[in-house]
Amino acid sequence: SHGRVRRFGDATFRQFCQWLVETAPELISNLTNTILSIQEKYELATYLVSSFGDQQRLDYGTGHETAQIIFLLCLYKLGILLDRDIDSGAVALTVLKAYFVCCR
């Protein structure tokens, strides 16, 4: 509404995006003891960064949410997320819930 600062119109969102671009590889490395190739880190970082919105267009939508799901799927395929994490509800109740609260 008029007079309110919106998340994507706020300069701090651009700063957050830049911070995420710069730190995503390190954040991913800190997720696991698994040795990841440069290509795996790059792909994970791309999906992670993409899942939080578009810095240039200043938008957020279902495509970004899909990037978050793909990020989690990649973690599963790489053995970082395990069946027990998914079956226990940890991913849906913790990770995705926190993601949606942050983004919406």
Coordinates of C-alpha atoms in Angstrom, one line a residue, residues 24-25 28 36-51 67 70-75 77-78:
A24 CA 26.3 -19.0 -1.1
P25 CA 29.2 -21.3 -1.9
I28 CA 26.7 -24.7 1.0
L36 CA 31.4 -31.5 -3.4
S37 CA 32.9 -30.8 -6.9
I38 CA 33.1 -27.2 -8.1
Q39 CA 30.2 -27.9 -10.5
E40 CA 28.0 -29.3 -7.7
K41 CA 28.7 -26.2 -5.5
Y42 CA 28.0 -23.9 -8.4
E43 CA 24.7 -25.6 -9.3
L44 CA 23.6 -25.7 -5.6
A45 CA 24.6 -22.0 -5.2
T46 CA 22.6 -21.1 -8.4
Y47 CA 19.4 -22.7 -7.1
L48 CA 19.9 -21.3 -3.6
V49 CA 20.4 -17.7 -4.8
S50 CA 17.5 -18.1 -7.4
S51 CA 15.1 -19.2 -4.7
A67 CA 14.2 -23.2 -7.3
I70 CA 15.1 -28.1 -6.8
F71 CA 17.9 -27.0 -4.3
L72 CA 16.5 -29.4 -1.7
L73 CA 16.2 -32.1 -4.4
C74 CA 19.8 -31.6 -5.3
L75 CA 20.8 -31.9 -1.6
K77 CA 20.4 -36.5 -4.8
L78 CA 23.9 -35.7 -3.4

